Amino acid sequence: MNDLISREERAGLLASATPGELLPLAERLLQSGELGEPTVLRRPEVGMVMLTVREPVAEERFHLGEVLVTSCTVEVAGAAGWCMRGGDDRVAALAAALLDAAAEAGLPAAGDVHALCAAVAERRARRTPPSGPRCR
């Protein structure tokens, strides 16, 4: 189990990672045998989910519309891994689910998954404007 970030945070960071970040790590772990023999519990499926947003003035939630997502569930070393990411990239969703399972199982590769998540979090933080009142 990972004490560095919550599973929810890890899922969000893996969903935000680019295919260029996910695929090399997942492929390396598969080829080296570090993931053992993963089982695909639910193959990558493309579907739609309702996007709910909060209106900033009245702070009321409303449904903006549907967005395209791909989700996948796998099992590695007895631990389930899951991913849901925007778009229709089935391979990236599978890679993210495998990495989530590796981290959840506490495999030695979890350190690499955490490093990837930290890089994505850092990139995300650089893009996020500071919060608080703004004057113009």
Tab-separated table of C-alpha atoms in Angstrom:
chain	number	residue	atom	x	y	z
A	1	MET	CA	0.000	0.000	0.000
A	2	ASN	CA	1.158	3.536	-0.653
A	3	ASP	CA	1.403	6.108	2.123
A	4	LEU	CA	2.662	8.897	-0.145
A	5	ILE	CA	-0.573	9.705	-1.964
A	6	SER	CA	-4.113	8.400	-1.703
A	7	ARG	CA	-5.447	5.934	-4.216
A	8	GLU	CA	-7.863	8.585	-5.463
A	9	GLU	CA	-4.987	11.007	-6.057
A	10	ARG	CA	-2.975	8.319	-7.827
A	11	ALA	CA	-5.920	7.481	-10.085
A	12	GLY	CA	-6.318	11.141	-11.020
A	13	LEU	CA	-2.621	11.575	-11.725
A	14	LEU	CA	-2.380	8.415	-13.826
A	15	ALA	CA	-5.463	9.526	-15.766
A	16	SER	CA	-3.726	12.857	-16.460
A	17	ALA	CA	-0.419	11.307	-17.536
A	18	THR	CA	0.351	11.299	-21.241
A	19	PRO	CA	0.581	8.050	-23.191
A	20	GLY	CA	4.271	8.866	-23.638
A	21	GLU	CA	4.695	8.734	-19.861
A	22	LEU	CA	2.511	5.670	-19.211
A	23	LEU	CA	3.417	3.294	-22.014
A	24	PRO	CA	7.213	3.058	-21.594
A	25	LEU	CA	6.910	2.329	-17.874
A	26	ALA	CA	4.101	-0.226	-18.278
A	27	GLU	CA	5.916	-1.935	-21.170
A	28	ARG	CA	9.175	-2.100	-19.176
A	29	LEU	CA	7.389	-3.642	-16.184
A	30	LEU	CA	5.595	-6.189	-18.373
A	31	GLN	CA	8.735	-7.164	-20.293
A	32	SER	CA	10.831	-7.508	-17.142
A	33	GLY	CA	8.207	-9.730	-15.503
A	34	GLU	CA	7.831	-7.370	-12.526
A	35	LEU	CA	4.034	-7.475	-12.920
A	36	GLY	CA	3.893	-11.270	-12.982
A	37	GLU	CA	0.936	-12.394	-15.048
A	38	PRO	CA	-1.633	-9.600	-14.915
A	39	THR	CA	-5.285	-10.455	-15.436
A	40	VAL	CA	-7.586	-8.125	-17.341
A	41	LEU	CA	-10.813	-8.099	-15.323
A	42	ARG	CA	-12.556	-5.600	-17.586
A	43	ARG	CA	-10.980	-4.870	-20.952
A	44	PRO	CA	-10.593	-1.214	-21.966
A	45	GLU	CA	-14.028	0.103	-22.905
A	46	VAL	CA	-14.940	3.448	-24.400
A	47	GLY	CA	-18.070	5.096	-23.050
A	48	MET	CA	-19.608	8.346	-21.944
A	49	VAL	CA	-19.959	9.871	-18.478
A	50	MET	CA	-21.837	12.959	-17.360
A	51	LEU	CA	-19.571	15.899	-16.549
A	52	THR	CA	-20.787	17.779	-13.477
A	53	VAL	CA	-19.343	21.214	-12.748
A	54	ARG	CA	-19.851	23.818	-10.059
A	55	GLU	CA	-21.003	27.281	-11.113
A	56	PRO	CA	-18.530	29.647	-9.379
A	57	VAL	CA	-20.854	32.459	-8.235
A	58	ALA	CA	-23.806	30.588	-6.706
A	59	GLU	CA	-21.677	27.439	-6.236
A	60	GLU	CA	-24.446	25.254	-7.634
A	61	ARG	CA	-23.662	22.051	-9.460
A	62	PHE	CA	-25.022	21.384	-12.926
A	63	HIS	CA	-24.478	18.859	-15.712
A	64	LEU	CA	-22.404	20.387	-18.467
A	65	GLY	CA	-22.716	17.411	-20.804
A	66	GLU	CA	-21.258	14.018	-21.563
A	67	VAL	CA	-17.579	13.342	-22.133
A	68	LEU	CA	-15.847	10.436	-23.839
A	69	VAL	CA	-13.795	8.213	-21.481
A	70	THR	CA	-12.020	4.879	-21.561
A	71	SER	CA	-11.967	2.669	-18.471
A	72	CYS	CA	-10.207	-0.574	-17.633
A	73	THR	CA	-9.768	-2.893	-14.623
A	74	VAL	CA	-6.884	-5.329	-14.108
A	75	GLU	CA	-5.408	-7.468	-11.354
A	76	VAL	CA	-1.705	-7.692	-10.541
A	77	ALA	CA	-0.351	-9.789	-7.676
A	78	GLY	CA	-3.824	-10.017	-6.141
A	79	ALA	CA	-4.435	-6.244	-6.222
A	80	ALA	CA	-6.980	-4.577	-8.474
A	81	GLY	CA	-5.913	-1.683	-10.673
A	82	TRP	CA	-8.317	0.703	-12.321
A	83	CYS	CA	-8.227	3.618	-14.716
A	84	MET	CA	-10.718	5.970	-16.310
A	85	ARG	CA	-9.237	8.603	-18.581
A	86	GLY	CA	-10.649	11.100	-21.020
A	87	GLY	CA	-10.651	10.123	-24.666
A	88	ASP	CA	-10.587	6.802	-26.450
A	89	ASP	CA	-6.997	5.612	-25.945
A	90	ARG	CA	-7.507	2.000	-24.860
A	91	VAL	CA	-3.780	1.241	-24.632
A	92	ALA	CA	-3.085	4.198	-22.307
A	93	ALA	CA	-6.054	3.200	-20.109
A	94	LEU	CA	-4.722	-0.352	-19.845
A	95	ALA	CA	-1.219	0.913	-19.031
A	96	ALA	CA	-2.546	3.235	-16.316
A	97	ALA	CA	-4.614	0.423	-14.789
A	98	LEU	CA	-1.546	-1.846	-14.706
A	99	LEU	CA	0.502	0.875	-12.994
A	100	ASP	CA	-2.282	1.509	-10.482
A	101	ALA	CA	-2.371	-2.218	-9.652
A	102	ALA	CA	1.420	-2.372	-9.279
A	103	ALA	CA	1.317	0.497	-6.794
A	104	GLU	CA	-1.676	-0.949	-4.943
A	105	ALA	CA	0.047	-4.333	-4.661
A	106	GLY	CA	3.117	-2.665	-3.171
A	107	LEU	CA	5.420	-4.157	-5.792
A	108	PRO	CA	8.978	-2.812	-6.077
A	109	ALA	CA	7.798	-0.980	-9.222
A	110	ALA	CA	5.516	1.137	-7.030
A	111	GLY	CA	8.396	3.581	-6.608
A	112	ASP	CA	8.466	4.166	-10.368
A	113	VAL	CA	4.693	4.683	-10.382
A	114	HIS	CA	4.961	7.195	-7.537
A	115	ALA	CA	7.756	9.028	-9.374
A	116	LEU	CA	5.549	9.257	-12.470
A	117	CYS	CA	2.653	10.554	-10.365
A	118	ALA	CA	4.937	13.149	-8.755
A	119	ALA	CA	6.049	14.378	-12.194
A	120	VAL	CA	2.435	14.692	-13.350
A	121	ALA	CA	1.484	16.510	-10.130
A	122	GLU	CA	4.376	18.937	-10.595
A	123	ARG	CA	3.363	19.627	-14.206
A	124	ARG	CA	-0.247	20.104	-13.109
A	125	ALA	CA	0.806	22.544	-10.366
A	126	ARG	CA	2.778	24.662	-12.849
A	127	ARG	CA	-0.323	25.009	-15.046
A	128	THR	CA	-2.774	25.857	-12.256
A	129	PRO	CA	-3.234	29.600	-11.700
A	130	PRO	CA	-3.079	30.751	-8.089
A	131	SER	CA	-6.426	30.696	-6.324
A	132	GLY	CA	-7.962	33.558	-4.453
A	133	PRO	CA	-9.394	36.934	-5.352
A	134	ARG	CA	-8.098	38.558	-8.492
A	135	CYS	CA	-8.175	42.228	-9.323
A	136	ARG	CA	-8.115	43.538	-12.851
